[in-house]
Amino acid sequence: DDQKKEMEGNGDIMGEVVCTIQKWFQMVETVLLAQQGTQRERLFTMFSYLQKEWEWLYPILFSSKTKDDDIIDDICSRKKAHHFFRQVVFTHMDCQSLNILTPITPPSATASMNNNDEKEEEKDQQQEILKSPTSPTVKLIDFEYAGYNRRAIDIANTFCECCDMNNLCPDYQSEYPDLTNQNIFLYAYVREADPDLALYLDNNNDDEIDDDNNTQHQEKSNTVGGGCYNRRWTIFLTEGQEEVGRHTLISHLIWAIWSIVQSGNGCDIEFDYVKYAELRVNGYRYFKKRFWE
């Protein structure tokens, strides 16, 4: 409870991910000592690169100075977006397809089940469960890596997992959610997580003026990301996309380090952890160029 009070809702602190990254970096050093030959060279190359990148990324993403200090146009929606997405809240941190459960039999399909008495009774039970307002039809599992972190990191990781990571063949350019789908997700997320903020964004107000860019924002207000949003939502969602995009580097960096550690742990699971680490490093490079350069 004390940890929650200290961390949840505070937009200016780092969250648990920083300590996790530093801990895993230390574990990699032990892994490298046990490796030999080409394998060690591949791992050491990635490790050295990630260390240098962390030295660059940490101070600019987790400095005590917030980006609000650099916003001079006084657009409230942009500031609210920055604060919202950098709030530290409870996060799953591994929201990928293998950790999302949905009903085997959707509600619309139960009517076509076999008329066998036993199956009919089972069908009725399933329908009652699915109709219950207290029983979600989508459930998350595997909270092993959950903790208190910035919303943007958790959302960024979810967007990255839309790429085909599990099968080791991600296409970052085509599989990362496009602007339309990002907006659909972020819009629904805000409405669920902070109804008061959503209400503020619903109430468009033209006194929120940026003289240099006002015309540009008005033109974008009905077209951003393929959706139809007022000016407040437009500014908020645009900034939200950028905030999430900048935090994709954390997703790729932390899972690359994790994979290097796993490669030396003698796991029984048949999985190419070294290749996965390389794919994550490639993702880091791609999204650094896309959102930071």
PDB file of C-alpha atoms in Angstrom, residues 89-278:
ATOM      1  CA  VAL A  89       0.245   3.244 -12.533  1.00  0.00           C
ATOM      2  CA  PHE A  90      -0.051  -0.514 -12.170  1.00  0.00           C
ATOM      3  CA  THR A  91       0.988  -2.053 -15.495  1.00  0.00           C
ATOM      4  CA  HIS A  92       0.979  -5.558 -16.962  1.00  0.00           C
ATOM      5  CA  MET A  93       4.145  -5.072 -19.065  1.00  0.00           C
ATOM      6  CA  ASP A  94       3.695  -8.268 -21.094  1.00  0.00           C
ATOM      7  CA  CYS A  95       0.361  -7.844 -22.831  1.00  0.00           C
ATOM      8  CA  GLN A  96       0.885 -10.101 -25.850  1.00  0.00           C
ATOM      9  CA  SER A  97      -1.314 -12.642 -27.596  1.00  0.00           C
ATOM     10  CA  LEU A  98      -0.293 -15.620 -25.443  1.00  0.00           C
ATOM     11  CA  ASN A  99      -1.343 -13.742 -22.302  1.00  0.00           C
ATOM     12  CA  ILE A 100      -4.810 -12.708 -23.504  1.00  0.00           C
ATOM     13  CA  LEU A 101      -7.629 -15.225 -22.997  1.00  0.00           C
ATOM     14  CA  THR A 102     -10.995 -15.061 -24.735  1.00  0.00           C
ATOM     15  CA  PRO A 103     -13.967 -17.496 -24.518  1.00  0.00           C
ATOM     16  CA  ILE A 104     -13.681 -20.584 -26.712  1.00  0.00           C
ATOM     17  CA  THR A 105     -17.402 -20.334 -27.436  1.00  0.00           C
ATOM     18  CA  PRO A 106     -18.581 -16.778 -28.133  1.00  0.00           C
ATOM     19  CA  PRO A 107     -22.144 -15.864 -27.048  1.00  0.00           C
ATOM     20  CA  SER A 108     -23.465 -15.842 -30.628  1.00  0.00           C
ATOM     21  CA  ALA A 109     -22.250 -19.374 -31.276  1.00  0.00           C
ATOM     22  CA  THR A 110     -23.803 -21.149 -28.305  1.00  0.00           C
ATOM     23  CA  ALA A 111     -27.187 -21.549 -30.036  1.00  0.00           C
ATOM     24  CA  SER A 112     -25.678 -23.902 -32.608  1.00  0.00           C
ATOM     25  CA  MET A 113     -24.257 -26.359 -30.081  1.00  0.00           C
ATOM     26  CA  ASN A 114     -25.321 -30.009 -29.978  1.00  0.00           C
ATOM     27  CA  ASN A 115     -28.694 -30.676 -28.344  1.00  0.00           C
ATOM     28  CA  ASN A 116     -27.274 -33.312 -26.047  1.00  0.00           C
ATOM     29  CA  ASP A 117     -28.699 -32.706 -22.540  1.00  0.00           C
ATOM     30  CA  GLU A 118     -25.295 -32.533 -20.898  1.00  0.00           C
ATOM     31  CA  LYS A 119     -23.959 -30.103 -23.485  1.00  0.00           C
ATOM     32  CA  GLU A 120     -27.139 -28.054 -23.286  1.00  0.00           C
ATOM     33  CA  GLU A 121     -26.655 -27.638 -19.566  1.00  0.00           C
ATOM     34  CA  GLU A 122     -23.008 -26.665 -20.104  1.00  0.00           C
ATOM     35  CA  LYS A 123     -24.094 -24.224 -22.813  1.00  0.00           C
ATOM     36  CA  ASP A 124     -26.594 -22.573 -20.478  1.00  0.00           C
ATOM     37  CA  GLN A 125     -23.915 -22.181 -17.843  1.00  0.00           C
ATOM     38  CA  GLN A 126     -21.549 -20.613 -20.370  1.00  0.00           C
ATOM     39  CA  GLN A 127     -24.231 -18.198 -21.526  1.00  0.00           C
ATOM     40  CA  GLU A 128     -24.969 -17.105 -17.978  1.00  0.00           C
ATOM     41  CA  ILE A 129     -21.295 -16.504 -17.313  1.00  0.00           C
ATOM     42  CA  LEU A 130     -20.842 -14.540 -20.542  1.00  0.00           C
ATOM     43  CA  LYS A 131     -23.952 -12.450 -19.889  1.00  0.00           C
ATOM     44  CA  SER A 132     -22.871 -11.589 -16.374  1.00  0.00           C
ATOM     45  CA  PRO A 133     -21.724  -7.945 -16.101  1.00  0.00           C
ATOM     46  CA  THR A 134     -19.156  -9.009 -13.513  1.00  0.00           C
ATOM     47  CA  SER A 135     -17.554 -11.658 -15.738  1.00  0.00           C
ATOM     48  CA  PRO A 136     -15.228 -10.198 -18.404  1.00  0.00           C
ATOM     49  CA  THR A 137     -15.008 -11.975 -21.744  1.00  0.00           C
ATOM     50  CA  VAL A 138     -11.341 -11.033 -22.119  1.00  0.00           C
ATOM     51  CA  LYS A 139      -8.859 -11.874 -19.392  1.00  0.00           C
ATOM     52  CA  LEU A 140      -5.160 -11.180 -18.920  1.00  0.00           C
ATOM     53  CA  ILE A 141      -2.848 -13.789 -17.435  1.00  0.00           C
ATOM     54  CA  ASP A 142       0.835 -13.956 -16.474  1.00  0.00           C
ATOM     55  CA  PHE A 143       1.520 -10.968 -14.247  1.00  0.00           C
ATOM     56  CA  GLU A 144       5.116 -12.049 -13.667  1.00  0.00           C
ATOM     57  CA  TYR A 145       6.509  -8.773 -14.986  1.00  0.00           C
ATOM     58  CA  ALA A 146       3.712  -6.501 -13.777  1.00  0.00           C
ATOM     59  CA  GLY A 147       4.527  -3.491 -11.642  1.00  0.00           C
ATOM     60  CA  TYR A 148       4.229   0.259 -11.262  1.00  0.00           C
ATOM     61  CA  ASN A 149       5.411   2.015 -14.410  1.00  0.00           C
ATOM     62  CA  ARG A 150       4.461   4.757 -16.793  1.00  0.00           C
ATOM     63  CA  ARG A 151       1.321   4.121 -18.800  1.00  0.00           C
ATOM     64  CA  ALA A 152       3.242   4.965 -21.966  1.00  0.00           C
ATOM     65  CA  ILE A 153       5.661   2.076 -21.442  1.00  0.00           C
ATOM     66  CA  ASP A 154       2.883  -0.481 -21.005  1.00  0.00           C
ATOM     67  CA  ILE A 155       0.962   0.820 -24.026  1.00  0.00           C
ATOM     68  CA  ALA A 156       4.133   1.002 -26.113  1.00  0.00           C
ATOM     69  CA  ASN A 157       4.921  -2.610 -25.250  1.00  0.00           C
ATOM     70  CA  THR A 158       1.382  -3.640 -26.222  1.00  0.00           C
ATOM     71  CA  PHE A 159       1.730  -1.868 -29.577  1.00  0.00           C
ATOM     72  CA  CYS A 160       5.114  -3.520 -30.160  1.00  0.00           C
ATOM     73  CA  GLU A 161       3.575  -6.912 -29.406  1.00  0.00           C
ATOM     74  CA  CYS A 162       1.180  -6.363 -32.322  1.00  0.00           C
ATOM     75  CA  CYS A 163       4.227  -7.197 -34.412  1.00  0.00           C
ATOM     76  CA  ASP A 164       4.820 -10.938 -34.766  1.00  0.00           C
ATOM     77  CA  MET A 165       7.291 -11.344 -31.914  1.00  0.00           C
ATOM     78  CA  ASN A 166       6.201 -14.791 -30.766  1.00  0.00           C
ATOM     79  CA  ASN A 167       6.973 -16.340 -34.151  1.00  0.00           C
ATOM     80  CA  LEU A 168      10.249 -14.424 -34.467  1.00  0.00           C
ATOM     81  CA  CYS A 169       9.220 -12.641 -37.652  1.00  0.00           C
ATOM     82  CA  PRO A 170       8.050  -9.118 -36.771  1.00  0.00           C
ATOM     83  CA  ASP A 171       7.504  -6.515 -39.469  1.00  0.00           C
ATOM     84  CA  TYR A 172       7.762  -3.308 -37.484  1.00  0.00           C
ATOM     85  CA  GLN A 173       6.803  -1.021 -40.324  1.00  0.00           C
ATOM     86  CA  SER A 174       3.592  -2.777 -41.356  1.00  0.00           C
ATOM     87  CA  GLU A 175       2.486  -4.468 -38.101  1.00  0.00           C
ATOM     88  CA  TYR A 176       2.929  -1.653 -35.589  1.00  0.00           C
ATOM     89  CA  PRO A 177      -0.590  -0.144 -35.210  1.00  0.00           C
ATOM     90  CA  ASP A 178      -1.362   2.607 -37.706  1.00  0.00           C
ATOM     91  CA  LEU A 179      -2.639   6.011 -36.563  1.00  0.00           C
ATOM     92  CA  THR A 180      -6.292   4.994 -36.843  1.00  0.00           C
ATOM     93  CA  ASN A 181      -5.877   1.960 -34.610  1.00  0.00           C
ATOM     94  CA  GLN A 182      -3.662   3.833 -32.171  1.00  0.00           C
ATOM     95  CA  ASN A 183      -6.378   6.471 -31.793  1.00  0.00           C
ATOM     96  CA  ILE A 184      -9.117   3.866 -31.319  1.00  0.00           C
ATOM     97  CA  PHE A 185      -7.066   2.244 -28.547  1.00  0.00           C
ATOM     98  CA  LEU A 186      -5.982   5.473 -26.840  1.00  0.00           C
ATOM     99  CA  TYR A 187      -9.468   7.006 -27.029  1.00  0.00           C
ATOM    100  CA  ALA A 188     -11.035   3.933 -25.370  1.00  0.00           C
ATOM    101  CA  TYR A 189      -8.185   3.713 -22.857  1.00  0.00           C
ATOM    102  CA  VAL A 190      -8.626   7.308 -21.679  1.00  0.00           C
ATOM    103  CA  ARG A 191     -12.403   6.904 -21.347  1.00  0.00           C
ATOM    104  CA  GLU A 192     -11.935   3.855 -19.137  1.00  0.00           C
ATOM    105  CA  ALA A 193      -8.934   5.046 -17.126  1.00  0.00           C
ATOM    106  CA  ASP A 194      -9.861   8.684 -16.539  1.00  0.00           C
ATOM    107  CA  PRO A 195     -13.515   9.635 -17.251  1.00  0.00           C
ATOM    108  CA  ASP A 196     -12.950  13.174 -15.960  1.00  0.00           C
ATOM    109  CA  LEU A 197     -10.145  13.722 -18.451  1.00  0.00           C
ATOM    110  CA  ALA A 198     -12.310  12.292 -21.230  1.00  0.00           C
ATOM    111  CA  LEU A 199     -15.098  14.681 -20.265  1.00  0.00           C
ATOM    112  CA  TYR A 200     -12.687  17.612 -20.428  1.00  0.00           C
ATOM    113  CA  LEU A 201     -11.521  16.521 -23.888  1.00  0.00           C
ATOM    114  CA  ASP A 202     -15.129  16.094 -25.046  1.00  0.00           C
ATOM    115  CA  ASN A 203     -15.886  19.724 -24.197  1.00  0.00           C
ATOM    116  CA  ASN A 204     -14.058  21.469 -26.991  1.00  0.00           C
ATOM    117  CA  ASN A 205     -13.067  25.036 -26.172  1.00  0.00           C
ATOM    118  CA  ASP A 206     -11.693  27.475 -28.686  1.00  0.00           C
ATOM    119  CA  ASP A 207      -9.990  29.584 -26.021  1.00  0.00           C
ATOM    120  CA  GLU A 208      -7.196  26.995 -26.118  1.00  0.00           C
ATOM    121  CA  ILE A 209      -5.312  28.825 -28.857  1.00  0.00           C
ATOM    122  CA  ASP A 210      -1.939  28.342 -30.435  1.00  0.00           C
ATOM    123  CA  ASP A 211      -1.681  31.319 -32.825  1.00  0.00           C
ATOM    124  CA  ASP A 212       1.060  29.836 -34.986  1.00  0.00           C
ATOM    125  CA  ASN A 213      -0.596  26.457 -35.412  1.00  0.00           C
ATOM    126  CA  ASN A 214      -4.306  27.156 -34.843  1.00  0.00           C
ATOM    127  CA  THR A 215      -5.282  26.791 -38.494  1.00  0.00           C
ATOM    128  CA  GLN A 216      -3.295  23.587 -38.809  1.00  0.00           C
ATOM    129  CA  HIS A 217      -4.967  22.075 -35.713  1.00  0.00           C
ATOM    130  CA  GLN A 218      -8.436  23.045 -36.950  1.00  0.00           C
ATOM    131  CA  GLU A 219      -7.785  21.374 -40.282  1.00  0.00           C
ATOM    132  CA  LYS A 220      -6.587  18.205 -38.552  1.00  0.00           C
ATOM    133  CA  SER A 221      -9.389  18.072 -36.003  1.00  0.00           C
ATOM    134  CA  ASN A 222     -11.725  15.984 -38.134  1.00  0.00           C
ATOM    135  CA  THR A 223      -9.156  13.837 -39.892  1.00  0.00           C
ATOM    136  CA  VAL A 224      -6.345  12.863 -37.514  1.00  0.00           C
ATOM    137  CA  GLY A 225      -5.689   9.127 -37.602  1.00  0.00           C
ATOM    138  CA  GLY A 226      -8.698   8.526 -39.842  1.00  0.00           C
ATOM    139  CA  GLY A 227     -11.110   9.386 -37.027  1.00  0.00           C
ATOM    140  CA  CYS A 228     -13.397  12.281 -36.196  1.00  0.00           C
ATOM    141  CA  TYR A 229     -12.262  14.150 -33.094  1.00  0.00           C
ATOM    142  CA  ASN A 230     -12.647  17.674 -31.813  1.00  0.00           C
ATOM    143  CA  ARG A 231      -9.615  19.902 -31.422  1.00  0.00           C
ATOM    144  CA  ARG A 232      -8.857  18.931 -27.820  1.00  0.00           C
ATOM    145  CA  TRP A 233      -8.924  15.226 -28.626  1.00  0.00           C
ATOM    146  CA  THR A 234      -6.864  15.816 -31.762  1.00  0.00           C
ATOM    147  CA  ILE A 235      -4.063  17.538 -29.875  1.00  0.00           C
ATOM    148  CA  PHE A 236      -4.216  15.032 -27.016  1.00  0.00           C
ATOM    149  CA  LEU A 237      -4.138  11.949 -29.256  1.00  0.00           C
ATOM    150  CA  THR A 238      -1.359  13.310 -31.442  1.00  0.00           C
ATOM    151  CA  GLU A 239       0.807  13.967 -28.405  1.00  0.00           C
ATOM    152  CA  GLY A 240      -0.190  10.586 -26.966  1.00  0.00           C
ATOM    153  CA  GLN A 241       0.986   8.795 -30.097  1.00  0.00           C
ATOM    154  CA  GLU A 242       4.349  10.501 -29.815  1.00  0.00           C
ATOM    155  CA  GLU A 243       4.698   9.768 -26.101  1.00  0.00           C
ATOM    156  CA  VAL A 244       3.913   6.094 -26.633  1.00  0.00           C
ATOM    157  CA  GLY A 245       6.214   5.986 -29.647  1.00  0.00           C
ATOM    158  CA  ARG A 246       9.133   7.424 -27.696  1.00  0.00           C
ATOM    159  CA  HIS A 247       8.637   4.763 -25.007  1.00  0.00           C
ATOM    160  CA  THR A 248       8.793   1.877 -27.503  1.00  0.00           C
ATOM    161  CA  LEU A 249      12.549   2.001 -26.961  1.00  0.00           C
ATOM    162  CA  ILE A 250      12.052   0.840 -23.378  1.00  0.00           C
ATOM    163  CA  SER A 251      10.030  -2.153 -24.577  1.00  0.00           C
ATOM    164  CA  HIS A 252      12.710  -3.263 -27.031  1.00  0.00           C
ATOM    165  CA  LEU A 253      15.626  -2.546 -24.706  1.00  0.00           C
ATOM    166  CA  ILE A 254      14.228  -4.358 -21.681  1.00  0.00           C
ATOM    167  CA  TRP A 255      13.138  -7.469 -23.601  1.00  0.00           C
ATOM    168  CA  ALA A 256      16.450  -7.617 -25.462  1.00  0.00           C
ATOM    169  CA  ILE A 257      18.316  -7.642 -22.137  1.00  0.00           C
ATOM    170  CA  TRP A 258      15.843 -10.156 -20.683  1.00  0.00           C
ATOM    171  CA  SER A 259      16.386 -12.465 -23.657  1.00  0.00           C
ATOM    172  CA  ILE A 260      20.166 -12.326 -23.309  1.00  0.00           C
ATOM    173  CA  VAL A 261      19.780 -13.291 -19.638  1.00  0.00           C
ATOM    174  CA  GLN A 262      17.420 -16.149 -20.533  1.00  0.00           C
ATOM    175  CA  SER A 263      19.869 -17.471 -23.135  1.00  0.00           C
ATOM    176  CA  GLY A 264      22.277 -18.298 -20.345  1.00  0.00           C
ATOM    177  CA  ASN A 265      19.810 -19.652 -17.804  1.00  0.00           C
ATOM    178  CA  GLY A 266      19.484 -23.146 -19.273  1.00  0.00           C
ATOM    179  CA  CYS A 267      15.706 -22.834 -19.791  1.00  0.00           C
ATOM    180  CA  ASP A 268      13.822 -26.003 -20.738  1.00  0.00           C
ATOM    181  CA  ILE A 269      11.636 -24.050 -23.185  1.00  0.00           C
ATOM    182  CA  GLU A 270      12.680 -24.481 -26.813  1.00  0.00           C
ATOM    183  CA  PHE A 271      13.037 -20.886 -27.911  1.00  0.00           C
ATOM    184  CA  ASP A 272      15.785 -19.013 -29.734  1.00  0.00           C
ATOM    185  CA  TYR A 273      16.480 -16.340 -27.135  1.00  0.00           C
ATOM    186  CA  VAL A 274      19.515 -15.005 -28.989  1.00  0.00           C
ATOM    187  CA  LYS A 275      17.522 -14.450 -32.153  1.00  0.00           C
ATOM    188  CA  TYR A 276      14.739 -12.853 -30.143  1.00  0.00           C
ATOM    189  CA  ALA A 277      17.261 -10.476 -28.572  1.00  0.00           C
ATOM    190  CA  GLU A 278      18.566  -9.567 -32.022  1.00  0.00           C
TER     191      GLU A 278
END
